[in-house]
XYZ file of C-alpha atoms in Angstrom:
622
model
C 26.304 45.519 17.620
C 23.759 47.955 16.435
C 20.271 46.858 17.490
C 18.179 45.784 14.626
C 14.819 47.328 13.962
C 11.532 45.480 12.737
C 11.210 47.559 9.595
C 14.766 46.971 8.533
C 14.566 43.238 8.944
C 11.349 43.181 6.990
C 12.747 45.257 4.187
C 15.835 43.017 4.188
C 13.595 39.949 3.828
C 11.814 41.513 1.070
C 8.297 41.357 3.009
C 7.797 45.074 2.824
C 8.644 47.920 0.332
C 10.393 51.023 1.533
C 7.241 53.182 0.516
C 4.899 50.946 2.578
C 7.220 50.853 5.532
C 7.487 54.887 5.611
C 3.579 54.999 5.569
C 3.461 52.431 8.234
C 5.839 54.636 10.483
C 3.848 57.643 9.912
C 0.571 56.045 10.806
C 2.266 54.401 13.948
C 3.238 57.805 15.184
C -0.163 59.228 14.723
C -1.991 56.263 16.456
C 0.404 55.812 19.380
C 0.825 52.029 18.959
C 4.024 49.854 17.922
C 4.893 49.291 14.262
C 4.384 45.491 14.623
C 0.725 46.138 15.718
C -0.004 48.430 12.685
C 1.398 45.849 10.307
C -0.614 42.994 12.029
C -3.932 45.081 12.120
C -3.485 46.227 8.516
C -2.377 42.781 7.139
C 0.321 44.519 5.291
C 2.695 41.733 5.864
C 1.766 37.882 6.384
C 1.356 36.976 9.931
C 4.016 34.061 9.758
C 6.582 36.594 8.181
C 5.806 39.135 10.662
C 6.269 36.830 13.775
C 9.377 35.521 12.263
C 10.635 39.122 11.862
C 9.830 40.090 15.417
C 11.349 37.062 16.767
C 14.542 37.842 15.068
C 14.549 41.262 16.430
C 13.493 40.347 19.983
C 14.987 36.873 20.251
C 11.819 35.742 21.973
C 9.434 33.066 21.090
C 5.945 34.109 19.890
C 2.731 32.648 21.509
C -0.721 32.754 19.543
C -3.017 33.769 22.476
C -6.002 33.117 20.297
C -5.529 29.237 20.678
C -3.400 28.905 24.070
C -5.144 27.678 27.123
C -3.416 28.998 30.333
C -2.733 27.056 33.461
C -5.291 27.993 36.091
C -2.555 28.119 38.767
C -0.752 30.746 36.617
C -3.980 32.802 36.414
C -4.532 32.788 40.273
C -1.002 33.981 40.874
C -1.409 37.419 38.908
C -4.447 39.495 39.752
C -6.612 40.172 36.748
C -6.477 43.960 36.999
C -2.814 43.901 37.010
C -2.792 41.557 33.798
C -5.059 43.938 32.172
C -3.258 46.988 33.303
C 0.161 45.826 31.755
C -1.407 43.601 28.960
C 0.255 40.505 30.367
C -1.352 36.934 30.184
C 0.264 34.356 32.566
C 0.499 30.978 30.927
C 2.266 28.258 32.827
C 5.225 27.229 34.967
C 8.501 26.168 33.392
C 11.423 25.425 35.573
C 10.015 27.375 38.460
C 9.526 30.411 36.224
C 6.370 31.945 35.393
C 5.929 32.102 31.652
C 3.931 35.257 30.579
C 3.039 36.471 27.108
C 3.371 40.208 26.461
C 3.493 42.636 23.678
C 7.079 44.047 24.901
C 9.123 41.144 26.057
C 12.084 43.551 26.400
C 10.209 45.708 28.934
C 12.351 45.124 32.031
C 10.463 47.508 34.149
C 7.137 45.668 33.489
C 8.913 42.134 33.970
C 10.210 43.476 37.306
C 6.899 44.651 38.425
C 5.104 41.490 37.585
C 7.949 39.372 39.236
C 7.519 41.452 42.233
C 3.699 41.093 42.263
C 3.796 37.220 41.250
C 6.630 36.368 43.934
C 8.663 34.412 41.354
C 11.034 34.767 38.365
C 9.569 35.544 34.937
C 10.169 33.957 31.583
C 8.687 36.448 28.810
C 7.252 35.312 25.597
C 5.983 37.627 22.704
C 2.269 38.036 21.784
C 0.218 40.703 19.847
C -1.445 43.155 22.247
C -4.943 42.640 20.556
C -4.737 39.089 20.999
C -3.399 39.267 24.578
C -6.326 41.754 25.582
C -9.001 39.402 24.048
C -7.492 36.488 25.969
C -7.234 38.263 29.183
C -10.895 39.004 28.991
C -11.818 35.531 27.863
C -9.806 33.477 30.252
C -10.235 35.740 33.335
C -14.039 36.022 32.654
C -13.950 39.611 33.141
C -17.741 39.977 33.687
C -17.513 38.252 37.161
C -15.138 38.762 40.248
C -11.653 38.183 38.509
C -9.776 36.257 41.226
C -11.329 34.341 44.074
C -11.272 36.270 47.149
C -10.405 39.589 45.372
C -13.375 42.163 45.465
C -14.397 43.583 42.072
C -13.106 47.127 41.609
C -15.364 49.306 39.337
C -13.556 51.513 36.870
C -14.216 55.180 37.044
C -17.195 55.901 34.646
C -16.852 59.809 34.513
C -15.290 60.880 31.255
C -11.958 62.635 31.134
C -12.072 64.914 28.137
C -9.330 67.194 26.861
C -6.469 65.846 29.164
C -3.210 64.852 27.610
C 0.045 63.698 29.282
C 3.395 64.896 27.999
C 6.776 63.324 28.969
C 9.586 65.391 29.821
C 12.056 62.548 29.302
C 14.142 61.919 26.180
C 14.449 58.190 26.710
C 12.774 56.323 23.776
C 11.337 53.667 26.345
C 9.545 56.286 28.517
C 7.942 57.992 25.397
C 6.655 54.849 24.228
C 5.112 54.061 27.778
C 3.634 57.705 27.477
C 1.939 56.773 24.181
C 0.615 53.584 25.661
C -0.812 55.282 28.628
C -2.538 57.916 26.383
C -4.036 55.168 24.274
C -5.190 53.353 27.307
C -6.803 56.521 28.521
C -8.666 57.250 25.444
C -10.026 53.647 25.404
C -11.083 53.965 29.030
C -10.416 50.344 29.868
C -7.910 50.727 32.684
C -9.078 51.749 36.195
C -5.625 53.004 37.453
C -5.216 54.934 34.274
C -8.663 56.601 34.622
C -8.287 57.221 38.280
C -5.124 59.122 37.906
C -6.400 61.143 35.181
C -9.604 62.079 37.125
C -7.579 63.028 40.368
C -5.322 65.271 38.424
C -8.254 66.826 36.426
C -10.179 67.607 39.638
C -7.137 68.918 41.369
C -6.517 71.402 38.405
C -10.204 72.330 38.386
C -10.330 73.439 41.925
C -6.989 75.131 41.881
C -5.149 72.746 44.031
C -1.453 73.304 44.414
C -0.513 69.811 45.638
C -1.897 66.120 45.384
C -1.225 63.582 48.022
C -1.790 59.963 47.405
C -1.488 58.101 50.902
C -1.760 54.475 51.209
C -3.424 53.064 54.524
C -4.044 49.616 55.784
C -7.208 48.964 54.081
C -7.664 51.954 51.417
C -5.862 54.731 49.814
C -6.529 58.367 50.688
C -6.301 61.243 48.194
C -6.007 64.511 49.646
C -5.503 68.023 47.832
C -3.906 71.158 49.291
C -6.067 74.011 48.289
C -5.215 77.382 49.454
C -2.441 76.101 51.596
C -4.780 73.818 53.556
C -4.803 69.955 52.985
C -8.506 68.686 52.468
C -9.603 65.044 51.660
C -10.740 64.469 48.104
C -11.739 60.807 48.025
C -10.852 57.321 49.256
C -9.953 54.584 46.733
C -9.845 50.623 47.003
C -6.395 49.464 48.231
C -6.261 47.420 45.107
C -5.937 50.212 42.932
C -2.963 51.676 44.737
C -0.238 49.732 43.144
C -1.513 50.437 39.589
C -2.060 54.005 40.449
C 1.505 54.573 41.624
C 2.768 52.545 38.577
C 1.014 54.877 36.321
C 2.308 57.962 37.961
C 5.798 56.608 37.908
C 5.524 55.898 34.175
C 4.518 59.515 33.526
C 7.711 60.952 35.066
C 10.212 58.345 34.060
C 10.721 56.605 37.357
C 11.624 52.829 38.047
C 8.289 51.287 38.695
C 10.024 48.308 40.091
C 12.114 50.241 42.820
C 9.891 50.703 45.847
C 12.476 50.772 48.458
C 13.983 54.268 48.048
C 12.345 57.807 47.457
C 12.416 58.899 43.812
C 11.646 62.307 42.054
C 10.289 63.164 38.610
C 8.248 65.438 36.592
C 5.793 65.586 33.858
C 3.511 67.758 31.951
C -0.340 67.791 31.878
C -2.156 69.495 29.079
C -5.800 69.986 30.021
C -7.759 71.656 27.056
C -5.461 74.613 26.300
C -3.907 74.879 29.676
C -0.383 73.455 30.439
C 0.411 72.415 33.869
C 4.008 71.274 34.951
C 3.800 68.336 37.521
C 6.596 67.506 39.908
C 6.231 64.078 41.650
C 7.979 62.710 44.726
C 7.506 59.209 46.166
C 8.240 57.958 49.499
C 8.175 54.343 50.797
C 5.833 53.936 53.927
C 4.347 51.077 55.944
C 1.706 50.324 53.572
C 3.198 51.416 50.395
C 4.504 54.253 48.297
C 3.218 57.609 49.180
C 3.113 60.118 46.168
C 2.967 63.837 46.262
C 2.373 65.825 43.133
C 2.870 69.532 42.900
C 1.061 71.373 40.214
C 2.836 74.314 38.720
C 0.571 76.669 36.328
C 2.792 78.492 33.888
C 0.288 81.450 34.002
C 0.815 81.774 37.712
C 4.157 83.422 37.013
C 2.581 86.254 35.140
C 0.799 88.122 37.834
C 1.394 91.660 38.763
C 2.387 93.126 42.053
C -1.258 94.251 42.760
C -2.638 90.917 42.067
C -0.087 89.471 44.435
C -1.363 91.866 47.201
C 1.497 94.170 47.666
C 0.339 97.270 49.352
C 0.728 100.318 47.439
C 3.547 101.688 49.648
C 5.507 98.619 49.504
C 4.892 98.123 45.821
C 6.495 101.483 45.288
C 9.544 100.916 47.589
C 10.158 97.514 45.876
C 10.000 99.009 42.386
C 12.534 101.687 43.382
C 14.810 98.718 44.582
C 14.312 97.045 41.211
C 15.302 100.146 39.339
C 18.704 100.364 40.879
C 21.463 99.437 38.530
C 23.145 97.265 41.161
C 22.739 95.664 44.357
C 21.051 92.615 45.955
C 17.291 92.049 46.563
C 16.188 89.074 48.593
C 12.780 87.532 49.068
C 12.329 85.260 52.091
C 9.878 83.087 53.583
C 9.093 79.260 54.147
C 8.429 76.821 51.465
C 5.047 77.759 49.607
C 5.018 81.237 50.744
C 4.992 82.691 47.187
C 8.621 83.658 46.738
C 8.961 82.491 43.079
C 5.812 84.200 42.143
C 7.089 87.506 43.584
C 10.471 87.131 41.674
C 8.566 86.373 38.471
C 6.438 89.547 39.038
C 9.758 91.466 39.679
C 11.461 90.462 36.460
C 8.375 91.115 34.330
C 7.885 94.348 35.794
C 11.697 95.462 34.992
C 11.825 93.478 31.617
C 12.697 95.492 28.637
C 14.795 95.078 25.294
C 17.642 96.939 26.579
C 18.303 94.522 29.564
C 19.836 90.975 29.595
C 18.060 89.086 32.355
C 19.281 85.582 33.355
C 18.091 83.329 35.918
C 19.462 80.080 37.436
C 16.786 77.769 39.026
C 16.384 74.362 40.573
C 14.205 73.693 38.502
C 12.667 76.373 36.290
C 9.232 76.784 37.741
C 7.739 79.353 35.593
C 8.449 80.139 31.865
C 8.784 84.108 31.355
C 9.334 85.047 27.662
C 12.360 87.140 27.089
C 14.302 85.776 30.007
C 17.166 83.302 29.774
C 16.346 80.747 32.263
C 18.899 77.951 33.316
C 18.246 74.687 35.076
C 20.444 73.367 37.789
C 21.914 69.817 37.173
C 23.916 68.811 40.356
C 24.916 65.386 39.098
C 26.367 66.885 36.043
C 28.265 69.405 38.179
C 25.819 72.416 37.226
C 25.363 73.872 40.825
C 23.988 77.366 41.666
C 27.826 78.661 42.271
C 29.059 77.128 38.961
C 26.080 78.265 36.913
C 26.496 81.772 38.427
C 30.007 81.939 37.452
C 29.122 81.218 33.914
C 26.432 83.681 33.923
C 28.597 86.368 35.061
C 30.482 86.015 31.602
C 27.168 86.248 29.751
C 26.990 90.242 30.005
C 23.965 90.061 32.194
C 22.212 93.239 33.641
C 19.947 91.329 36.050
C 20.715 87.842 37.524
C 18.043 85.821 39.401
C 19.391 82.890 41.630
C 16.751 80.557 42.647
C 17.983 80.095 46.271
C 21.016 80.877 48.242
C 21.931 77.614 49.859
C 25.666 77.814 50.943
C 28.459 80.282 51.414
C 30.134 79.825 47.936
C 26.868 80.891 46.262
C 26.148 83.828 48.564
C 29.684 85.098 48.119
C 29.631 84.985 44.347
C 26.162 86.745 44.311
C 27.427 89.524 46.774
C 30.498 90.143 44.650
C 28.307 90.238 41.418
C 26.586 93.218 42.834
C 29.907 95.034 43.235
C 30.714 94.654 39.479
C 27.537 96.332 38.464
C 24.646 93.647 38.430
C 21.441 93.533 40.089
C 20.904 90.190 41.748
C 17.683 88.813 42.909
C 17.455 85.624 45.056
C 15.555 83.852 47.950
C 16.326 82.567 51.442
C 14.418 80.392 53.901
C 14.155 82.563 56.869
C 11.318 83.837 59.214
C 11.628 87.519 58.650
C 13.327 90.419 56.880
C 15.880 90.982 59.673
C 16.792 87.253 60.080
C 17.925 87.218 56.524
C 20.916 89.430 57.401
C 21.551 86.964 60.288
C 21.445 83.989 58.037
C 23.922 85.552 55.585
C 26.166 86.022 58.494
C 25.802 82.417 59.653
C 26.643 81.294 55.933
C 29.876 83.000 56.579
C 29.572 86.115 54.430
C 31.407 89.007 55.848
C 29.283 91.831 57.357
C 31.069 94.766 55.260
C 30.235 92.646 52.148
C 26.401 92.295 53.113
C 26.432 95.975 54.177
C 27.721 96.965 50.818
C 25.788 94.771 48.679
C 22.351 94.217 50.028
C 19.787 96.872 49.127
C 16.493 95.362 50.439
C 14.922 92.179 51.880
C 11.215 91.317 51.353
C 9.848 88.569 53.645
C 6.446 87.394 52.904
C 3.619 84.709 53.789
C 0.265 83.681 52.082
C -3.082 83.946 53.820
C -6.395 82.679 52.551
C -8.954 85.577 51.302
C -12.479 85.598 52.218
C -14.981 84.244 49.709
C -17.542 86.554 48.165
C -20.172 84.864 50.760
C -18.425 86.524 53.738
C -20.718 88.614 55.932
C -19.967 91.446 58.389
C -20.556 90.484 61.935
C -20.566 92.481 65.200
C -17.259 92.281 66.858
C -17.696 90.378 70.247
C -15.728 91.322 73.374
C -13.717 88.021 73.048
C -12.713 88.894 69.415
C -11.785 92.351 70.424
C -9.528 91.043 73.008
C -7.790 88.836 70.407
C -7.421 91.700 68.055
C -5.887 94.057 70.826
C -3.456 91.238 71.810
C -2.673 90.813 68.123
C -1.875 94.664 67.756
C -5.163 96.244 66.510
C -5.159 98.948 69.039
C -8.799 100.167 68.092
C -11.000 97.046 67.093
C -13.787 97.898 64.845
C -17.401 97.562 65.530
C -18.021 95.094 62.691
C -15.632 92.772 60.676
C -15.978 90.437 57.738
C -16.382 86.769 58.872
C -16.388 83.476 56.663
C -19.768 81.829 56.027
C -19.400 79.107 53.338
C -20.848 78.382 50.007
C -20.751 75.941 47.170
C -18.080 78.190 45.350
C -15.689 77.878 48.247
C -16.457 74.137 49.234
C -18.195 75.622 52.431
C -14.834 76.805 54.019
C -15.437 80.440 53.607
C -12.179 81.098 51.793
C -11.255 81.296 48.239
C -7.928 82.347 46.938
C -4.782 83.472 48.839
C -3.019 86.896 48.934
C 0.435 87.789 50.269
C 1.485 89.439 53.508
C 4.600 91.487 53.171
C 7.346 92.915 55.152
C 10.012 95.216 53.208
C 13.400 95.961 54.852
C 15.040 98.901 52.795
C 18.703 99.235 53.497
C 19.678 102.743 54.909
C 22.859 103.879 56.198
C 21.934 103.275 60.129
C 21.068 99.663 59.085
C 24.373 99.229 57.135
C 26.291 100.387 60.129
C 24.319 97.970 62.258
C 25.106 95.099 59.988
C 28.872 95.920 60.094
C 28.966 95.760 63.923
C 26.267 93.383 65.415
C 24.740 90.185 64.736
C 21.665 90.585 67.243
C 18.421 90.096 65.260
C 16.419 92.045 67.778
C 18.490 95.062 67.413
C 18.250 95.069 63.572
C 14.489 94.379 63.855
C 13.995 97.525 66.135
C 16.234 99.662 63.798
C 14.194 98.526 60.653
C 11.001 99.508 62.377
C 12.669 102.884 63.275
C 13.520 103.294 59.542
C 9.845 102.685 58.717
C 9.544 98.979 58.049
C 6.079 97.609 58.424
C 5.902 94.066 59.728
C 4.278 90.890 58.456
C 1.746 91.079 61.311
C 0.956 94.756 60.773
C 0.304 94.305 56.935
C -2.016 91.194 57.875
C -3.941 93.298 60.368
C -4.442 95.888 57.710
C -5.965 93.422 55.384
C -8.122 92.206 58.267
C -9.591 95.744 58.654
C -10.144 95.944 55.004
C -12.275 92.794 54.917
C -9.770 90.790 52.713
C -8.902 88.039 55.357
C -9.456 87.035 58.831
C -7.556 87.421 62.127
C -7.412 83.705 62.419
C -5.782 83.361 59.075
C -3.081 85.979 60.066
C -2.467 84.248 63.353
C -1.951 80.947 61.506
C 0.836 82.271 59.283
C 2.371 84.798 61.311
C 2.777 83.447 64.883
C 3.398 85.778 67.860
C 7.042 84.872 68.184
C 7.363 86.396 64.742
C 6.065 89.715 65.476
C 8.609 92.380 65.173
C 8.063 94.313 68.413
C 8.708 97.843 69.344
C 11.589 98.031 72.012
C 10.828 99.537 75.415
C 12.680 102.873 75.961
C 13.704 102.038 79.573
C 15.036 98.409 79.078
C 14.816 97.665 75.430
C 12.228 94.821 75.986
C 10.291 93.653 72.947
C 6.724 95.192 73.050
C 3.628 94.857 71.278
C 0.994 97.778 70.544
C -1.461 96.134 73.267
C 1.000 96.874 76.250
C 0.553 99.944 78.331
C 3.336 99.055 80.716
C 6.545 97.227 80.036
C 6.163 93.632 81.445
C 9.982 93.610 82.133
C 10.850 96.933 83.905
C 7.230 98.175 84.455
C 7.701 101.678 82.577
C 4.800 103.092 81.101
C 4.750 102.884 77.303
C 3.331 106.303 76.508
C 4.049 106.025 72.735
C 1.957 102.952 72.572
C -1.197 104.731 73.765
C -1.086 107.325 71.087
C -4.534 107.232 68.955
C -5.980 104.420 71.090
C -9.745 105.068 71.487
C -11.654 104.807 74.734
C -13.107 101.506 73.450
C -9.726 100.095 72.696
C -8.076 101.284 75.768
C -10.927 99.703 78.067
C -10.170 96.388 76.120
C -6.526 96.834 76.711
C -6.861 97.595 80.182
C -8.953 94.363 80.800
C -6.432 92.315 79.080
C -3.500 93.736 81.206
C -5.509 93.255 84.350
């Protein structure tokens, strides 16, 4: 049986004309409230007739909150902040059930939430929201502490202007919940709504990439990841945590009553003229649900290679790889190393009307005009492998695969290069040479890798120095560290972080990439066919002119872009692509004058080292 609608019932009863109903529906859409509330406030329909129609639609008894007197025991069972947050008035107990009055008695999510908080079963009744709100203030005495023993929580007073939440869900229930949230935000009456808005607004303002909301025993801590480093933003009362989590869940179409298992979702924030895509993940912890929100700026995917920090030499070589008619180009690195931004810049650099570019991502992070972007949907059977098969029938010139995770995807992508396609993708490996080993571990044949792979870009992100940085004299200790890291000739002076208001006293502002580009040449292809030793591939790549992540980072230290500490933080020593000793093949760094394995003198490492650098190196070796 089809669900009856309020407007249809009123029209059938002759209580409202079709024209009046159409106007009310248009007004309802613009005011973000329910149709019953519009008709009630405008007195278009007599209250008794409206109540009768709503009761027929919902099958729930109406309670007039203007005259009702709630049982004090029922009021004490539900915190006032929660009652105000969900527009719910506890009324009395009937057959061991708590009778509550609510504007949407069919909202099972809210009913489950209230049942969980009150610790008993719920019997919902219907009431108009305006009447419920007034009754909550009247019976809870909102001017004083609301529940005995519960500390008063002040609502944030700072205005949040220009922010709007947009749902990515097509479900009517979630769209309605989003409208309610937006209406409450505009009224600024609910602390949880206002707190969520303030946190997101501040995170966007300072350029944070992630928001962490972490419950503790007595309070909730909010931390922001700025330039790759987590820093504390604020601490909020424990009483606000449940409401804050519920509001975030509503935004991204999660089940607010389910707190036992992790959930994932997403929504969009419009702050003034700026759109941010927000990915949300929840995790049950000892003291409640932890929430992490990742903020993705659509404009971040429109940066050029120069803005990303690619050295001119690497930029030229990478552009040559992208100009090839076929082959595979991989971008590797850990999560959060900027791989997606690099691939977006790559596609923008080659995009032109004569090319058909198709991407398959999980999910689409940055929208690129003129590029056909496909979302993965594993539950529907839309995997990387299946999507890639379909894309090959779409006459593409360039294919971008979000990530190679398994043998099937890797094999299809490799074979696509053999049929005249340029394939771009990512891998999670530590370096460029390790990517070849990773493909071998997935089960891809060495001959197929050698024939298909054209280049691998490994990258990391380091924080860049703020404008407040000052040049300081290089101490002997710092010079030792520089030589150990690979700077054979430490400079006399180097830029160091200071700290100011613009960088929040950290000394750093923004990030730049470190890059390691391996271009496949014939000697490397032969090695891939015959070996799976990563050290051999590294040494051969170095001999072919590859500059390592560490070396690119050290160049940026000498240029005053970042600091040595930052480079060592993201590129540990074990990831350094070393030069092999001529005598025994042991991996060396440029600070070594003698091989620690066989004792052979490393003459090539001494070329170009100044007396100052050699003296420091001698002191380290001794």
